[in-house]
Coordinates of C-alpha atoms in Angstrom, one line a residue:
Chain A
M1 CA 39.0 -62.9 18.6
T2 CA 42.6 -61.1 19.5
M3 CA 42.3 -59.3 16.1
A4 CA 39.1 -58.1 17.1
N5 CA 40.8 -57.1 20.5
R6 CA 43.6 -55.4 18.8
I7 CA 41.5 -53.4 16.3
S8 CA 39.1 -52.2 19.2
R9 CA 42.0 -50.9 21.4
W10 CA 43.1 -49.0 18.4
L11 CA 40.3 -47.6 17.8
V12 CA 40.0 -46.4 21.2
G13 CA 43.5 -45.4 20.8
F14 CA 42.6 -43.3 17.8
G15 CA 39.9 -41.9 20.3
S16 CA 42.3 -40.8 23.0
A17 CA 44.3 -39.5 20.5
G18 CA 41.7 -37.5 18.6
L19 CA 40.2 -36.0 22.1
L20 CA 43.9 -34.8 23.0
A21 CA 44.0 -33.2 19.5
M22 CA 40.6 -31.6 19.8
T23 CA 41.5 -29.7 23.1
A24 CA 44.7 -28.5 21.7
I25 CA 42.7 -27.1 18.4
I26 CA 39.9 -25.4 20.7
A27 CA 42.4 -24.3 22.9
W28 CA 44.4 -22.9 20.2
Q29 CA 41.2 -21.1 19.0
V30 CA 40.8 -19.5 22.3
F31 CA 44.2 -18.4 22.3
G32 CA 44.3 -17.4 18.9
R33 CA 41.3 -14.7 19.7
F34 CA 42.9 -13.4 23.0
I35 CA 46.7 -13.4 22.6
L36 CA 47.1 -13.0 18.3
S37 CA 43.7 -11.4 18.2
S38 CA 42.7 -13.1 15.1
S39 CA 40.5 -16.3 15.2
P40 CA 41.4 -19.2 13.3
S41 CA 38.6 -19.9 10.9
W42 CA 39.3 -23.6 10.5
T43 CA 39.2 -24.6 14.3
E44 CA 35.4 -25.6 14.9
Q45 CA 35.1 -27.0 11.9
A46 CA 38.1 -29.2 12.0
S47 CA 37.0 -30.4 15.5
L48 CA 33.8 -31.3 15.0
I49 CA 34.8 -33.4 12.0
L50 CA 37.4 -35.0 14.7
M51 CA 35.1 -35.6 16.8
I52 CA 32.4 -37.4 14.7
W53 CA 35.3 -39.4 13.8
Y54 CA 36.8 -40.6 17.1
V55 CA 32.9 -41.0 18.1
M56 CA 31.9 -43.0 15.6
F57 CA 34.9 -45.1 15.9
A58 CA 34.9 -45.6 19.5
A59 CA 30.9 -46.5 19.7
A60 CA 32.4 -49.4 17.1
A61 CA 34.9 -50.5 19.5
G62 CA 32.2 -50.1 22.3
V63 CA 30.1 -53.2 20.5
H64 CA 33.1 -55.5 21.0
E65 CA 33.8 -54.1 24.7
G66 CA 30.1 -53.8 25.5
F67 CA 30.3 -50.5 27.1
H68 CA 26.8 -49.4 25.6
I69 CA 24.2 -48.8 28.1
R70 CA 21.5 -51.0 27.8
I71 CA 18.7 -52.9 30.0
A72 CA 20.4 -56.1 31.2
L73 CA 17.2 -57.5 33.1
L74 CA 16.2 -60.1 30.9
E75 CA 19.8 -61.6 30.5
E76 CA 20.0 -61.4 34.2
R77 CA 16.8 -63.4 34.6
L78 CA 17.4 -66.1 32.1
G79 CA 20.9 -66.7 33.4
D80 CA 22.8 -69.6 31.7
N81 CA 19.9 -69.9 29.1
A82 CA 20.7 -66.2 27.8
A83 CA 22.2 -67.2 25.0
P84 CA 19.2 -67.0 22.5
V85 CA 18.6 -63.4 23.7
L86 CA 22.3 -62.4 23.2
R87 CA 22.3 -64.1 19.8
I88 CA 19.0 -61.9 18.9
V89 CA 20.8 -58.5 20.3
A90 CA 24.1 -59.3 18.4
V91 CA 21.6 -59.6 14.9
V92 CA 20.2 -56.5 15.9
V93 CA 23.1 -54.6 16.2
A94 CA 24.8 -56.5 13.2
V95 CA 21.9 -55.3 11.0
L96 CA 22.0 -51.7 12.1
G97 CA 25.6 -51.7 11.1
I98 CA 24.9 -52.8 7.7
V99 CA 22.3 -50.1 7.4
L100 CA 24.8 -47.6 8.5
L101 CA 27.5 -48.9 6.3
V102 CA 24.9 -48.9 2.8
Y103 CA 22.8 -45.9 3.3
G104 CA 26.0 -44.3 5.2
A105 CA 27.8 -44.7 1.9
Q106 CA 25.4 -43.4 -0.3
L107 CA 25.2 -40.2 1.9
C108 CA 28.4 -39.7 1.7
W109 CA 28.0 -40.0 -2.1
L110 CA 25.5 -37.7 -2.0
V111 CA 27.4 -35.0 -0.2
R112 CA 30.5 -35.3 -2.1
N113 CA 30.3 -32.1 -4.0
N114 CA 29.4 -29.9 -0.6
V115 CA 32.2 -27.8 0.4
V116 CA 32.9 -27.5 4.0
P117 CA 32.9 -23.5 4.4
S118 CA 36.6 -22.6 6.2
L119 CA 38.0 -26.1 5.1
G120 CA 37.6 -26.5 1.6
I121 CA 37.4 -30.4 1.8
S122 CA 34.2 -32.2 0.9
R123 CA 31.7 -32.6 3.5
A124 CA 31.8 -36.6 2.7
V125 CA 34.8 -36.6 4.7
A126 CA 32.9 -35.8 7.6
Y127 CA 30.4 -38.5 7.4
I128 CA 33.0 -41.3 6.1
P129 CA 32.9 -42.8 9.4
L130 CA 29.3 -43.5 9.4
P131 CA 29.8 -46.4 7.1
V132 CA 33.6 -47.6 8.3
S133 CA 31.5 -47.8 11.7
G134 CA 28.8 -49.7 10.5
L135 CA 30.9 -52.3 9.2
L136 CA 33.1 -52.6 12.2
M137 CA 29.7 -52.6 14.2
T138 CA 28.9 -55.7 12.2
L139 CA 32.2 -57.3 12.3
F140 CA 32.0 -57.1 15.7
A141 CA 28.8 -58.4 16.5
L142 CA 29.5 -61.3 14.5
P143 CA 31.3 -63.2 17.4
Q144 CA 28.5 -62.8 19.7
I145 CA 25.9 -64.1 17.1
A146 CA 27.8 -67.3 16.7
S147 CA 28.8 -68.0 20.2
G148 CA 25.6 -66.3 22.1
R149 CA 28.2 -64.7 24.7
H150 CA 29.5 -61.5 25.2
P151 CA 32.9 -61.1 23.1
V152 CA 34.7 -59.7 26.0
E153 CA 33.8 -59.1 30.0
Q154 CA 32.3 -55.9 30.6
H155 CA 35.1 -53.4 30.7
D156 CA 34.6 -51.3 33.4
E157 CA 32.2 -50.1 36.1
A158 CA 28.8 -49.1 34.4
E159 CA 29.4 -45.8 32.3
A160 CA 26.9 -43.4 30.9
V161 CA 26.0 -39.8 31.7
Chain B
M1 CA -0.2 -47.4 13.4
E2 CA 3.5 -45.8 12.6
L3 CA 3.1 -44.7 16.2
L4 CA 2.6 -48.1 17.6
V5 CA 5.6 -49.2 15.4
L6 CA 7.8 -46.5 16.6
F7 CA 6.8 -47.3 20.3
G8 CA 6.4 -51.3 20.0
V9 CA 10.0 -51.5 18.5
L10 CA 11.6 -49.3 20.8
F11 CA 10.1 -51.1 24.0
L12 CA 11.0 -54.6 22.3
L13 CA 14.4 -53.8 21.7
L14 CA 15.2 -52.1 25.2
V15 CA 13.6 -54.9 26.7
L16 CA 15.5 -57.5 24.8
G17 CA 18.8 -55.8 26.2
V18 CA 19.8 -54.0 22.9
P19 CA 21.8 -50.8 23.9
V20 CA 19.9 -47.8 24.2
G21 CA 21.5 -46.0 21.0
Y22 CA 20.9 -48.9 18.8
S23 CA 16.9 -49.3 20.2
L24 CA 16.4 -46.0 19.3
F25 CA 18.2 -46.1 15.9
G26 CA 16.3 -49.5 15.0
A27 CA 12.6 -47.8 16.2
A28 CA 13.3 -45.0 14.0
L29 CA 14.2 -46.8 11.3
A30 CA 11.3 -49.3 11.5
C31 CA 8.9 -46.5 11.4
F32 CA 10.6 -44.4 8.7
L33 CA 10.1 -48.2 6.4
A34 CA 6.5 -48.5 7.6
M35 CA 5.8 -44.7 6.7
G36 CA 7.3 -45.7 3.4
I37 CA 10.1 -43.1 3.8
P38 CA 14.0 -44.6 2.6
P39 CA 16.2 -45.4 5.4
I40 CA 18.8 -43.0 4.2
V41 CA 16.6 -40.5 5.9
A42 CA 17.6 -42.2 9.5
V43 CA 21.1 -42.4 8.8
Q44 CA 21.2 -38.6 7.5
R45 CA 19.6 -37.7 10.8
I46 CA 22.0 -39.3 12.8
A47 CA 24.5 -37.7 10.9
S48 CA 23.2 -34.5 11.6
G49 CA 22.3 -34.9 15.4
I50 CA 26.2 -35.5 15.8
S51 CA 27.3 -32.6 13.9
V52 CA 26.6 -30.1 16.2
F53 CA 29.1 -27.5 17.7
T54 CA 27.8 -27.3 21.1
L55 CA 27.5 -31.1 21.7
M56 CA 31.7 -30.8 21.7
A57 CA 31.5 -29.7 25.2
I58 CA 30.2 -33.2 26.2
P59 CA 33.6 -35.0 25.6
F60 CA 35.5 -32.0 27.1
F61 CA 33.5 -32.0 30.4
I62 CA 33.8 -35.8 30.7
F63 CA 37.5 -35.9 30.3
A64 CA 38.1 -32.6 32.6
G65 CA 35.9 -34.6 35.1
D66 CA 37.9 -37.7 35.1
L67 CA 41.2 -35.8 34.9
M68 CA 39.9 -34.0 37.9
Y69 CA 39.4 -37.2 39.8
R70 CA 42.7 -38.6 38.9
A71 CA 44.6 -35.3 39.7
G72 CA 43.2 -35.7 43.0
I73 CA 41.0 -32.7 43.4
A74 CA 37.9 -34.6 44.5
E75 CA 39.9 -35.6 47.6
R76 CA 40.9 -32.2 48.2
L77 CA 37.5 -31.0 48.1
V78 CA 36.6 -33.8 50.6
R79 CA 39.0 -32.8 53.1
V80 CA 37.9 -29.1 53.1
A81 CA 34.1 -30.0 53.3
D82 CA 35.3 -32.5 56.3
A83 CA 37.3 -29.7 58.0
A84 CA 34.0 -27.5 58.1
V85 CA 31.3 -29.9 58.8
G86 CA 32.7 -33.1 59.7
R87 CA 32.3 -32.5 63.6
V88 CA 28.4 -33.2 63.6
R89 CA 26.3 -36.4 63.8
G90 CA 26.6 -38.4 60.4
G91 CA 29.0 -35.6 59.7
L92 CA 30.4 -37.2 56.9
G93 CA 27.1 -37.5 55.2
I94 CA 27.0 -34.0 55.1
V95 CA 30.4 -33.7 54.0
D96 CA 29.8 -35.8 51.0
V97 CA 26.7 -33.6 49.8
G98 CA 29.2 -30.5 50.4
A99 CA 31.9 -32.2 48.5
S100 CA 29.6 -33.0 45.6
M101 CA 28.2 -29.6 45.5
M102 CA 31.7 -28.2 44.9
F103 CA 32.7 -31.1 42.5
G104 CA 29.5 -29.9 40.5
A105 CA 30.8 -26.4 40.4
V106 CA 34.1 -27.8 38.6
S107 CA 33.1 -30.5 36.5
G108 CA 29.7 -30.8 33.9
S109 CA 29.6 -34.3 34.4
A110 CA 26.8 -36.0 37.0
I111 CA 28.9 -39.5 36.3
A112 CA 32.1 -38.0 36.9
S113 CA 31.0 -36.5 40.4
A114 CA 29.7 -40.0 41.6
S115 CA 32.7 -41.7 40.6
A116 CA 34.9 -39.0 41.8
I117 CA 33.6 -37.9 44.9
G118 CA 32.2 -42.1 45.4
S119 CA 35.7 -43.6 45.5
T120 CA 36.9 -41.1 48.0
M121 CA 34.4 -40.8 50.2
V122 CA 32.7 -44.3 50.3
P123 CA 35.6 -46.2 51.9
L124 CA 36.4 -43.3 53.9
M125 CA 33.0 -43.5 55.4
K126 CA 33.1 -47.4 55.8
D127 CA 36.6 -47.0 57.7
K128 CA 34.4 -44.6 60.1
G129 CA 32.1 -46.8 60.6
Y130 CA 29.2 -45.5 58.6
P131 CA 26.9 -48.4 56.6
G132 CA 27.9 -48.9 52.8
D133 CA 24.4 -48.5 51.4
Y134 CA 24.2 -44.9 53.5
A135 CA 27.5 -43.8 52.1
V136 CA 26.4 -44.7 48.5
N137 CA 22.9 -43.4 48.7
V138 CA 24.3 -40.0 49.9
T139 CA 26.7 -40.1 47.2
V140 CA 24.7 -40.8 44.3
T141 CA 21.9 -38.4 45.3
A142 CA 24.3 -35.5 45.9
A143 CA 25.7 -36.3 42.3
I144 CA 22.4 -35.0 41.0
V145 CA 22.9 -31.8 42.7
G146 CA 25.7 -31.1 40.2
L147 CA 23.9 -31.4 37.3
L148 CA 22.1 -27.9 38.6
I149 CA 25.1 -26.5 39.6
P150 CA 27.0 -25.1 36.6
P151 CA 28.5 -25.9 34.5
S152 CA 26.3 -29.2 33.0
H153 CA 26.7 -30.4 29.9
N154 CA 22.9 -31.8 30.3
M155 CA 22.2 -27.8 30.1
I156 CA 24.1 -27.7 26.9
I157 CA 22.0 -30.6 25.2
Y158 CA 18.9 -28.8 26.3
S159 CA 20.0 -25.8 24.6
A160 CA 20.6 -27.6 21.3
A161 CA 17.4 -29.4 21.9
S162 CA 15.3 -26.4 22.3
G163 CA 15.5 -25.4 18.9
I164 CA 15.0 -21.9 20.4
G165 CA 18.4 -21.3 21.4
V166 CA 17.9 -20.8 25.1
S167 CA 20.7 -19.0 26.5
I168 CA 23.2 -21.5 28.1
G169 CA 24.4 -18.6 30.1
D170 CA 21.2 -18.2 31.7
L171 CA 20.4 -21.6 32.1
F172 CA 24.1 -21.8 34.4
L173 CA 23.0 -19.0 36.2
A174 CA 19.4 -20.0 36.7
G175 CA 20.7 -23.5 38.0
V176 CA 22.7 -21.9 41.0
I177 CA 20.1 -21.3 43.6
P178 CA 18.0 -24.5 42.7
G179 CA 21.2 -26.5 43.1
L180 CA 22.3 -24.9 46.2
L181 CA 18.8 -25.4 47.9
T182 CA 18.6 -29.1 46.7
G183 CA 21.8 -29.6 48.2
F184 CA 21.3 -28.4 51.5
M185 CA 18.0 -30.1 52.0
L186 CA 20.0 -33.6 51.0
M187 CA 22.5 -32.3 53.8
F188 CA 19.5 -32.3 56.1
M189 CA 18.4 -35.3 55.3
A190 CA 21.6 -36.9 55.5
W191 CA 21.8 -35.4 59.4
I192 CA 18.1 -36.6 60.1
V193 CA 18.9 -40.2 58.6
A194 CA 22.7 -40.1 60.7
R195 CA 20.3 -39.3 63.9
R196 CA 17.9 -42.2 63.6
R197 CA 20.0 -45.0 62.6
A198 CA 22.8 -43.4 65.2
L199 CA 26.0 -43.1 63.0
P200 CA 29.6 -42.0 64.1
M201 CA 30.0 -38.2 65.1
G202 CA 33.6 -36.7 63.9
R203 CA 35.8 -33.8 65.4
F204 CA 36.9 -30.2 64.5
P205 CA 40.5 -30.7 63.5
G206 CA 41.0 -26.9 64.2
W207 CA 41.0 -23.7 62.1
R208 CA 44.4 -24.2 61.1
E209 CA 43.6 -27.6 59.5
F210 CA 40.5 -25.9 58.0
V211 CA 42.5 -23.1 56.5
R212 CA 45.4 -25.8 55.1
A213 CA 42.3 -27.8 53.4
A214 CA 41.2 -24.9 52.2
A215 CA 44.3 -23.4 50.8
Y216 CA 45.0 -26.9 48.9
A217 CA 41.7 -27.0 47.2
V218 CA 41.6 -23.3 45.7
P219 CA 43.5 -24.0 42.4
G220 CA 41.1 -27.1 42.0
L221 CA 38.2 -24.9 42.8
M222 CA 39.5 -21.9 40.3
T223 CA 38.2 -23.9 37.8
A224 CA 34.5 -22.9 38.6
V225 CA 35.4 -19.4 38.7
I226 CA 37.3 -19.5 35.3
I227 CA 34.4 -21.3 33.4
M228 CA 31.6 -19.2 34.7
G229 CA 33.6 -16.1 34.8
G230 CA 34.6 -16.9 31.2
I231 CA 31.1 -17.7 29.9
L232 CA 29.4 -14.9 31.5
S233 CA 32.0 -12.4 30.6
G234 CA 31.6 -13.3 27.2
F235 CA 35.3 -14.1 26.8
F236 CA 34.3 -17.7 25.6
T237 CA 31.6 -19.9 24.9
P238 CA 30.4 -23.0 26.6
T239 CA 32.1 -24.9 24.4
E240 CA 35.4 -23.0 24.7
S241 CA 35.0 -23.2 28.4
S242 CA 34.8 -26.8 28.8
A243 CA 37.7 -27.0 26.5
V244 CA 39.6 -24.5 29.0
A245 CA 38.4 -26.3 31.5
V246 CA 40.4 -29.5 30.1
V247 CA 43.7 -27.6 30.0
Y248 CA 43.2 -26.0 33.2
T249 CA 43.1 -29.3 35.1
L250 CA 45.8 -30.6 33.2
L251 CA 48.3 -27.8 34.3
V252 CA 46.9 -28.1 37.8
G253 CA 47.1 -31.8 37.8
T254 CA 51.1 -31.7 36.3
L255 CA 52.4 -28.7 38.1
V256 CA 50.6 -27.6 41.0
Y257 CA 49.3 -31.1 42.4
R258 CA 51.9 -33.2 40.6
S259 CA 49.8 -36.1 40.6
L260 CA 48.8 -36.2 37.2
G261 CA 51.4 -37.9 34.4
W262 CA 51.1 -38.7 30.7
R263 CA 50.1 -42.1 31.8
G264 CA 47.2 -40.8 33.7
T265 CA 46.0 -38.3 31.2
W266 CA 46.2 -41.3 28.3
E267 CA 44.1 -43.6 30.7
A268 CA 41.5 -40.6 31.4
A269 CA 41.3 -39.8 27.5
G270 CA 40.3 -43.4 26.7
K271 CA 37.9 -43.5 29.4
S272 CA 36.4 -40.2 28.4
V273 CA 36.5 -41.2 24.9
R274 CA 34.2 -44.6 25.5
T275 CA 31.8 -42.9 27.6
A276 CA 31.7 -39.5 25.2
S277 CA 31.2 -41.7 22.3
M278 CA 28.2 -43.9 24.3
V279 CA 26.6 -40.4 24.9
L280 CA 26.8 -39.0 21.9
F281 CA 25.7 -42.0 19.6
I282 CA 22.5 -42.4 22.0
I283 CA 22.4 -38.4 21.2
A284 CA 22.3 -38.9 17.5
A285 CA 20.5 -42.0 17.6
A286 CA 17.9 -40.0 19.6
T287 CA 18.0 -37.3 17.3
A288 CA 16.4 -39.9 14.3
F289 CA 13.8 -41.0 16.7
G290 CA 13.1 -37.5 17.8
F291 CA 12.4 -36.8 13.9
A292 CA 10.1 -39.3 13.7
L293 CA 8.4 -38.2 16.6
A294 CA 8.1 -34.6 14.8
L295 CA 6.9 -36.5 11.7
L296 CA 4.1 -38.3 13.3
E297 CA 3.3 -34.8 14.8
V298 CA 3.3 -36.3 18.4
P299 CA 4.2 -33.2 20.0
A300 CA 1.4 -31.5 18.8
A301 CA -0.7 -34.2 20.0
L302 CA 0.4 -34.5 23.1
G303 CA 0.2 -30.8 23.8
A304 CA -3.3 -31.0 22.6
L305 CA -3.9 -34.0 24.9
I306 CA -2.6 -32.1 28.2
G307 CA -4.6 -29.2 26.8
L308 CA -7.9 -31.5 27.0
M309 CA -7.0 -33.0 30.5
T310 CA -6.5 -29.6 32.0
D311 CA -6.0 -25.7 31.2
N312 CA -4.5 -24.9 34.6
P313 CA -0.8 -24.4 34.3
L314 CA 0.0 -26.1 37.7
L315 CA -1.4 -29.2 36.6
T316 CA 0.2 -29.0 33.4
L317 CA 3.5 -28.5 34.8
L318 CA 2.5 -31.6 37.3
I319 CA 1.7 -33.9 34.3
I320 CA 4.4 -33.3 32.4
N321 CA 6.7 -34.0 35.8
L322 CA 4.9 -37.0 36.3
M323 CA 5.7 -38.2 32.4
L324 CA 9.2 -37.4 32.6
L325 CA 9.7 -38.9 36.2
A326 CA 8.3 -42.1 34.8
L327 CA 10.7 -41.7 31.3
G328 CA 13.4 -41.6 33.3
T329 CA 13.2 -44.5 35.3
F330 CA 13.7 -46.9 32.3
M331 CA 15.9 -44.4 30.0
D332 CA 19.0 -42.5 30.3
M333 CA 19.2 -38.5 30.6
A334 CA 20.7 -37.6 27.4
P335 CA 18.4 -39.1 25.1
L336 CA 15.4 -38.3 27.1
I337 CA 16.4 -34.5 26.9
V338 CA 16.8 -34.6 23.1
I339 CA 13.4 -36.4 22.5
T340 CA 11.1 -34.6 25.2
T341 CA 12.2 -31.1 25.1
P342 CA 10.5 -30.6 21.7
I343 CA 7.7 -32.2 23.0
F344 CA 7.3 -30.6 26.2
L345 CA 8.9 -27.2 26.0
P346 CA 6.1 -26.0 23.8
V347 CA 3.3 -27.1 26.0
A348 CA 5.1 -25.6 29.1
M349 CA 5.7 -22.2 27.1
G350 CA 1.7 -22.4 26.7
A351 CA 1.2 -22.6 30.0
G352 CA 3.5 -19.7 30.6
V353 CA 6.4 -21.2 31.9
D354 CA 9.7 -19.7 30.9
P355 CA 12.3 -22.1 28.9
V356 CA 15.2 -21.3 31.0
H357 CA 13.1 -22.3 34.0
F358 CA 11.6 -25.5 32.4
G359 CA 15.3 -26.4 31.6
I360 CA 16.0 -26.5 35.6
I361 CA 13.0 -28.5 36.0
M362 CA 14.1 -30.8 33.6
M363 CA 17.3 -31.2 34.7
L364 CA 16.7 -32.2 38.2
N365 CA 13.4 -34.4 37.0
L366 CA 15.8 -36.2 34.8
G367 CA 18.2 -36.2 37.0
I368 CA 16.2 -38.2 39.5
G369 CA 16.0 -40.8 37.0
L370 CA 19.7 -41.3 36.8
V371 CA 19.3 -42.7 40.5
T372 CA 16.6 -44.9 39.7
P373 CA 16.1 -48.4 38.6
P374 CA 15.9 -50.3 36.3
V375 CA 18.2 -47.7 34.2
G376 CA 20.0 -45.2 36.7
S377 CA 23.5 -44.6 35.5
V378 CA 24.4 -42.9 38.1
L379 CA 23.2 -45.3 40.8
F380 CA 24.8 -48.1 38.9
V381 CA 28.1 -46.2 39.3
G382 CA 27.7 -45.8 42.9
S383 CA 26.9 -49.3 43.3
A384 CA 30.2 -50.0 41.8
V385 CA 32.1 -48.1 43.6
G386 CA 30.8 -48.9 46.5
K387 CA 30.4 -52.8 46.1
I388 CA 26.9 -52.6 46.9
P389 CA 24.2 -54.4 44.7
V390 CA 21.6 -52.1 43.5
T391 CA 18.8 -54.3 45.2
T392 CA 20.4 -53.4 48.6
L393 CA 20.9 -49.7 47.9
V394 CA 17.0 -48.9 46.6
K395 CA 15.6 -50.3 50.3
T396 CA 17.0 -47.3 52.2
I397 CA 17.3 -44.6 49.6
W398 CA 13.7 -43.5 49.8
P399 CA 14.1 -40.3 52.4
F400 CA 16.8 -39.2 49.7
Y401 CA 14.1 -39.9 46.5
L402 CA 11.7 -38.0 48.7
T403 CA 14.0 -35.1 49.3
L404 CA 14.7 -34.9 45.7
I405 CA 10.9 -34.8 44.6
A406 CA 10.1 -32.4 47.3
A407 CA 13.2 -29.9 45.9
L408 CA 11.7 -30.8 42.6
M409 CA 8.2 -29.5 43.2
L410 CA 9.7 -26.3 45.0
I411 CA 11.7 -25.4 41.7
T412 CA 8.6 -26.2 39.9
Y413 CA 6.3 -23.9 41.7
I414 CA 8.5 -20.8 42.4
P415 CA 10.1 -20.1 39.0
E416 CA 11.8 -16.9 40.8
L417 CA 14.5 -19.8 42.1
S418 CA 15.4 -20.2 38.5
L419 CA 14.8 -17.1 37.2
W420 CA 16.0 -14.2 40.0
L421 CA 19.6 -14.9 39.5
P422 CA 19.9 -14.5 35.7
A423 CA 17.3 -11.4 35.9
A424 CA 19.7 -9.7 38.4
M425 CA 22.9 -10.7 36.3
G426 CA 21.1 -8.7 33.3
G427 CA 20.4 -11.8 31.1
Q428 CA 16.8 -12.6 29.5

């Protein structure tokens, strides 16, 4: 339980650092174009790959923290008897996590020889977070399957866009 | 048959309470299995759905919005609006709308607006004797205006989903007049409701105070000038402008307002990462879902169906609006833009509607979905900020719903409201 808390916090912390780094990279791109009048070519690809990384990892943390937006009407109706429904929800998330893990890994393998233009690294680097976050999602869903309760209390206020 | 699987699974998962992104992913996956398509296609669509450059604007705009809140920019905007119109009956309702419009001009996210303006305005209004439900209802509906007033990250999603490269600069410009119109209509309704409920009056603090308040807000409001000026002059792309907004807000917050430190920045980053990851995961999953729809030729079939029902462009737009409003009540804005744009945009264009105009219609229409239960994320934020249950809020929110619907009709049927400004500024 505390282990899951720690990993989840670490994932969000990685995301925060990623967001700040991404800000710096794009700011550098604008700065480079207007002040140094040479547009660095690696910035867009690098920040996009960074975003894929932290979005997928934070999305996995979201399974633990329970911040993904959803319709909670049925659960509220059932009140104290909601455990079976919460178990089913967690099973669905866990299964989809396994799909991401297995087929995400296949996808990485398929694109391993594609090179990202301007970075010179394998496209697989961009897609590695898919299988990894899939595994994490499944692991984070397990406690809820076992207990029929949310792993942690709702994180903050309801958040979405 | 496969169509039944796609929508049946989606509906079942949503009702069970599976998070929206996972429901979309699961439904697409089930449909692919029914069609004999390997599951890797779903994962590959998710990967491609998230690998889009323009989507980088989403975390940036969310982050900038949260930083603006922590830097106290929202508070300063409220002070300006209060000094200007606080003196009339129900003046704080009008102040609330005005502050939300200004916040909409500096931030690209309706959620950020609802939580930033809401956490300043709602306690203030309660203090001055306004009922909490009125305060929250005005705040959440006014936050929708920010979707129309540029910048708006949902317009960026629309541009990406259109598949025909609708210009983000044109969309931003096109939203200005509809945004102002909707905002003024909401102010008017806030005033009428305040009169009928005999809400308190403020007093004019004097010109000195007004000028002082305005001077304090100027560095914050400059964000709008930088973003719009930068995009329109071609200085930077919309994505770059959102990153510049983050950097500028950081500078203003730490150096000018001195209310933003390392701690606040780090906390804002964490909160923004959570929101952004949730939104982007939904968009990625919606891309897989949209691919399934396209394989089943749903867009063409729906277009033909609407064509059978009517060949009148006015009725076509009405039907599309009604369908979007219905979908908006139980789905969030971002996935609906990704899923429905490829369906309805060709139909609308077939009826002679300009894609820029259609984008503005979608923003307001789906925005209304953000303040309607059972799934309305802006309404939820308002309910959390004001500590008032959604069921209490919806009892007195209907005048504001009606105002938004009226604005939607005006914007739908008077294309010039949207298209005049981009044309005048030499776009199109």
